[in-house]
């Protein structure tokens, strides 16, 4: 983990970053505690994210998820079982637009960042950190306990999200950002809304009434308001 510490007469700032989950995690803590304490908290965040990645990285053949994918009789840890149960619930709630099992072995890549942010929020609340911002790959952001998650294609040629209902890639340069009270819900809903047609979007938003779609042009304003 690398970091920059900015002391101040009021809350000091610790900006730290480290690689995880095939992306970069950026962490900003503003608090009156000394550098050593903030570094210890940041270290706990890094350890937590590493634990989640080792638990559910399907690209790691030694992870419990990979072993379970290879043999469903493999007993998974309780935490992973809770994650899988949550994903089954969200699959049903989205009418199959969110489906980590589509196309083969379970792939939690589209869920883990949001799940990790939920766990990080609880950790920071436990330590009573005054203010915090956590970004995972710039697409999943937590600011002061609220979440903004973005899914989509950032270029005309990029195609990486497949609709489980049609089996086809979603094409076109567009993104969907959604503000939620849960990072996990943000991951589920941003992906489902990106895939959905107008009727499916209305149904999704009725099932997640606390969620708010944020226009791409308004993302910076939303972040500035928090």
Short mmCIF file of C-alpha atoms in Angstrom, two decimals:
data_model
loop_
_atom_site.label_atom_id
_atom_site.label_comp_id
_atom_site.label_asym_id
_atom_site.label_seq_id
_atom_site.Cartn_x
_atom_site.Cartn_y
_atom_site.Cartn_z
CA UNK A 1 0.00 0.00 0.00
CA UNK A 2 1.22 3.49 -0.85
CA UNK A 3 0.02 6.63 0.86
CA UNK A 4 0.25 10.40 1.25
CA UNK A 5 -0.44 12.02 4.61
CA UNK A 6 -1.44 15.67 4.93
CA UNK A 7 -1.38 16.95 8.53
CA UNK A 8 -3.72 19.80 9.48
CA UNK A 9 -4.89 21.72 12.52
CA UNK A 10 -8.34 20.18 12.01
CA UNK A 11 -8.94 16.76 10.45
CA UNK A 12 -5.81 15.45 8.75
CA UNK A 13 -6.00 13.58 5.46
CA UNK A 14 -4.62 10.17 4.58
CA UNK A 15 -4.78 9.17 0.92
CA UNK A 16 -3.81 5.54 0.32
CA UNK A 17 -4.02 3.21 -2.65
CA UNK A 18 -3.33 -0.44 -3.45
CA UNK A 19 -4.12 -2.99 -6.21
CA UNK A 20 -6.93 -5.49 -5.65
CA UNK A 21 -9.70 -7.24 -7.58
CA UNK A 22 -7.99 -6.55 -10.93
CA UNK A 23 -8.23 -2.80 -10.35
CA UNK A 24 -6.97 -0.10 -7.97
CA UNK A 25 -8.53 0.79 -4.64
CA UNK A 26 -8.23 4.44 -3.57
CA UNK A 27 -8.96 5.41 0.02
CA UNK A 28 -9.24 8.88 1.56
CA UNK A 29 -9.66 9.23 5.33
CA UNK A 30 -10.17 12.61 7.01
CA UNK A 31 -9.90 12.45 10.79
CA UNK A 32 -8.25 14.09 13.80
CA UNK A 33 -6.32 10.97 14.77
CA UNK A 34 -2.56 10.69 14.15
CA UNK A 35 -1.02 9.27 11.01
CA UNK A 36 -0.17 5.96 12.64
CA UNK A 37 -3.80 5.32 13.60
CA UNK A 38 -5.12 6.24 10.15
CA UNK A 39 -2.49 4.02 8.53
CA UNK A 40 -3.58 1.14 10.75
CA UNK A 41 -7.20 1.63 9.66
CA UNK A 42 -6.16 1.78 6.01
CA UNK A 43 -4.20 -1.43 6.56
CA UNK A 44 -7.34 -3.10 7.91
CA UNK A 45 -9.20 -2.03 4.76
CA UNK A 46 -6.50 -3.55 2.56
CA UNK A 47 -6.54 -6.78 4.58
CA UNK A 48 -10.34 -6.98 4.35
CA UNK A 49 -10.37 -6.49 0.58
CA UNK A 50 -7.64 -9.11 0.19
CA UNK A 51 -9.66 -11.57 2.26
CA UNK A 52 -12.76 -11.07 0.10
CA UNK A 53 -10.73 -11.44 -3.08
CA UNK A 54 -9.15 -14.69 -1.90
CA UNK A 55 -12.56 -15.99 -0.89
CA UNK A 56 -14.40 -15.41 -4.14
CA UNK A 57 -11.96 -14.93 -7.02
CA UNK A 58 -12.98 -17.47 -9.62
CA UNK A 59 -9.72 -16.95 -11.50
CA UNK A 60 -7.77 -18.28 -8.50
CA UNK A 61 -8.00 -22.09 -8.61
CA UNK A 62 -7.34 -22.26 -4.86
CA UNK A 63 -10.21 -19.96 -3.86
CA UNK A 64 -13.29 -21.50 -2.21
CA UNK A 65 -15.43 -20.19 -5.08
CA UNK A 66 -13.27 -21.91 -7.71
CA UNK A 67 -13.31 -25.14 -5.74
CA UNK A 68 -17.07 -24.92 -5.39
CA UNK A 69 -17.42 -24.23 -9.12
CA UNK A 70 -15.39 -27.36 -9.84
CA UNK A 71 -17.37 -29.50 -7.40
CA UNK A 72 -20.66 -28.31 -5.92
CA UNK A 73 -20.15 -30.75 -3.04
CA UNK A 74 -17.21 -28.64 -1.84
CA UNK A 75 -18.30 -27.04 1.47
CA UNK A 76 -18.02 -23.27 1.14
CA UNK A 77 -17.30 -20.95 4.10
CA UNK A 78 -20.31 -19.29 5.69
CA UNK A 79 -19.41 -15.87 4.31
CA UNK A 80 -19.25 -17.16 0.73
CA UNK A 81 -22.54 -19.00 1.21
CA UNK A 82 -24.16 -15.74 2.31
CA UNK A 83 -22.78 -14.02 -0.80
CA UNK A 84 -24.13 -16.76 -3.07
CA UNK A 85 -27.52 -16.65 -1.35
CA UNK A 86 -27.65 -12.88 -1.82
CA UNK A 87 -26.82 -13.24 -5.51
CA UNK A 88 -29.60 -15.80 -5.97
CA UNK A 89 -32.00 -13.36 -4.33
CA UNK A 90 -30.89 -10.51 -6.61
CA UNK A 91 -31.09 -12.75 -9.67
CA UNK A 92 -34.74 -13.41 -8.88
CA UNK A 93 -35.45 -9.79 -7.99
CA UNK A 94 -34.01 -8.53 -11.30
CA UNK A 95 -35.80 -11.13 -13.39
CA UNK A 96 -32.48 -12.68 -14.39
CA UNK A 97 -30.86 -9.47 -15.63
CA UNK A 98 -28.26 -9.97 -12.92
CA UNK A 99 -27.01 -13.56 -13.12
CA UNK A 100 -23.49 -14.50 -11.93
CA UNK A 101 -24.13 -18.08 -13.10
CA UNK A 102 -24.88 -17.19 -16.70
CA UNK A 103 -22.62 -18.88 -19.23
CA UNK A 104 -20.82 -21.28 -16.93
CA UNK A 105 -19.17 -21.24 -13.49
CA UNK A 106 -20.28 -18.64 -10.98
CA UNK A 107 -18.42 -15.37 -11.54
CA UNK A 108 -18.81 -12.80 -8.77
CA UNK A 109 -16.67 -10.13 -10.46
CA UNK A 110 -19.76 -7.96 -10.99
CA UNK A 111 -20.72 -8.13 -7.31
CA UNK A 112 -17.61 -8.26 -5.14
CA UNK A 113 -16.60 -4.60 -5.36
CA UNK A 114 -19.96 -3.49 -4.02
CA UNK A 115 -19.93 -6.20 -1.36
CA UNK A 116 -16.44 -5.09 -0.34
CA UNK A 117 -17.57 -1.46 -0.08
CA UNK A 118 -20.41 -2.49 2.24
CA UNK A 119 -17.90 -4.30 4.46
CA UNK A 120 -15.52 -1.32 4.35
CA UNK A 121 -18.33 1.01 5.40
CA UNK A 122 -19.00 -1.13 8.48
CA UNK A 123 -15.29 -1.20 9.29
CA UNK A 124 -14.95 2.59 9.05
CA UNK A 125 -18.12 3.08 11.11
CA UNK A 126 -16.65 0.77 13.74
CA UNK A 127 -13.58 3.00 13.92
CA UNK A 128 -15.78 6.12 13.86
CA UNK A 129 -13.80 7.69 11.01
CA UNK A 130 -15.11 11.23 10.55
CA UNK A 131 -15.10 11.38 6.73
CA UNK A 132 -14.12 8.87 4.07
CA UNK A 133 -14.12 8.22 0.34
CA UNK A 134 -13.34 4.81 -1.16
CA UNK A 135 -13.13 4.18 -4.90
CA UNK A 136 -12.71 0.79 -6.52
CA UNK A 137 -11.67 1.26 -10.12
CA UNK A 138 -13.58 4.59 -10.31
CA UNK A 139 -16.76 2.66 -11.14
CA UNK A 140 -17.74 1.78 -7.56
CA UNK A 141 -17.48 4.67 -5.11
CA UNK A 142 -18.47 5.13 -1.49
CA UNK A 143 -18.52 8.63 -0.06
CA UNK A 144 -19.53 9.20 3.57
CA UNK A 145 -21.57 5.98 3.56
CA UNK A 146 -23.44 6.57 0.27
CA UNK A 147 -22.69 4.69 -2.93
CA UNK A 148 -22.42 5.56 -6.62
CA UNK A 149 -21.93 2.66 -9.04
CA UNK A 150 -21.45 2.84 -12.80
CA UNK A 151 -21.77 0.13 -15.46
CA UNK A 152 -21.58 0.34 -19.23
CA UNK A 153 -19.38 0.81 -22.26
CA UNK A 154 -16.96 3.74 -22.16
CA UNK A 155 -16.16 3.54 -25.88
CA UNK A 156 -18.07 2.69 -29.08
CA UNK A 157 -16.09 -0.52 -29.55
CA UNK A 158 -16.11 -1.86 -26.00
CA UNK A 159 -18.37 -4.87 -25.37
CA UNK A 160 -18.02 -6.67 -22.06
CA UNK A 161 -21.51 -7.06 -20.59
CA UNK A 162 -23.73 -9.87 -21.87
CA UNK A 163 -27.48 -9.91 -21.35
CA UNK A 164 -28.34 -13.21 -19.62
CA UNK A 165 -31.78 -13.03 -21.22
CA UNK A 166 -30.59 -12.82 -24.85
CA UNK A 167 -27.01 -14.11 -24.70
CA UNK A 168 -25.86 -11.05 -26.67
CA UNK A 169 -23.39 -8.31 -25.78
CA UNK A 170 -24.88 -4.92 -24.96
CA UNK A 171 -23.42 -2.53 -27.52
CA UNK A 172 -23.07 1.22 -27.86
CA UNK A 173 -21.17 3.86 -25.92
CA UNK A 174 -23.29 4.58 -22.85
CA UNK A 175 -23.17 4.11 -19.10
CA UNK A 176 -25.62 3.89 -16.22
CA UNK A 177 -24.80 5.32 -12.80
CA UNK A 178 -27.00 4.60 -9.80
CA UNK A 179 -26.97 6.03 -6.28
CA UNK A 180 -27.87 3.53 -3.56
CA UNK A 181 -27.59 2.94 0.16
CA UNK A 182 -25.72 -0.35 -0.43
CA UNK A 183 -22.68 -1.04 -2.55
CA UNK A 184 -23.86 -4.56 -3.37
CA UNK A 185 -27.23 -3.27 -4.55
CA UNK A 186 -25.42 -0.68 -6.65
CA UNK A 187 -23.44 -3.37 -8.47
CA UNK A 188 -26.56 -5.44 -9.13
CA UNK A 189 -28.74 -2.56 -10.20
CA UNK A 190 -26.26 -0.66 -12.37
CA UNK A 191 -25.61 -3.78 -14.43
CA UNK A 192 -29.29 -4.74 -14.63
CA UNK A 193 -30.34 -1.21 -15.63
CA UNK A 194 -27.66 -1.07 -18.31
CA UNK A 195 -29.03 -4.27 -19.87
CA UNK A 196 -32.74 -3.52 -19.33
CA UNK A 197 -35.21 -2.10 -21.80
CA UNK A 198 -37.58 0.71 -20.75
CA UNK A 199 -40.25 -1.59 -19.33
CA UNK A 200 -37.69 -3.64 -17.41
CA UNK A 201 -36.15 -0.44 -16.04
CA UNK A 202 -39.48 0.70 -14.64
CA UNK A 203 -39.96 -2.67 -12.97
CA UNK A 204 -36.43 -2.63 -11.51
CA UNK A 205 -36.83 0.85 -10.06
CA UNK A 206 -40.14 -0.15 -8.49
CA UNK A 207 -38.37 -3.05 -6.77
CA UNK A 208 -35.48 -0.85 -5.61
CA UNK A 209 -37.34 2.34 -4.64
CA UNK A 210 -34.40 3.81 -2.71
CA UNK A 211 -32.19 3.82 -5.82
CA UNK A 212 -31.70 6.86 -8.04
CA UNK A 213 -30.34 6.90 -11.58
CA UNK A 214 -27.68 9.60 -11.94
CA UNK A 215 -27.07 10.98 -15.42
CA UNK A 216 -23.47 10.73 -16.60
CA UNK A 217 -23.21 14.53 -16.73
CA UNK A 218 -24.35 14.78 -13.09
CA UNK A 219 -21.91 12.27 -11.51
CA UNK A 220 -19.38 14.92 -10.46
CA UNK A 221 -22.15 17.08 -9.01
CA UNK A 222 -23.50 14.12 -7.00
CA UNK A 223 -20.06 13.41 -5.61
CA UNK A 224 -19.52 17.05 -4.73
CA UNK A 225 -22.82 17.21 -2.83
CA UNK A 226 -22.09 14.25 -0.55
#
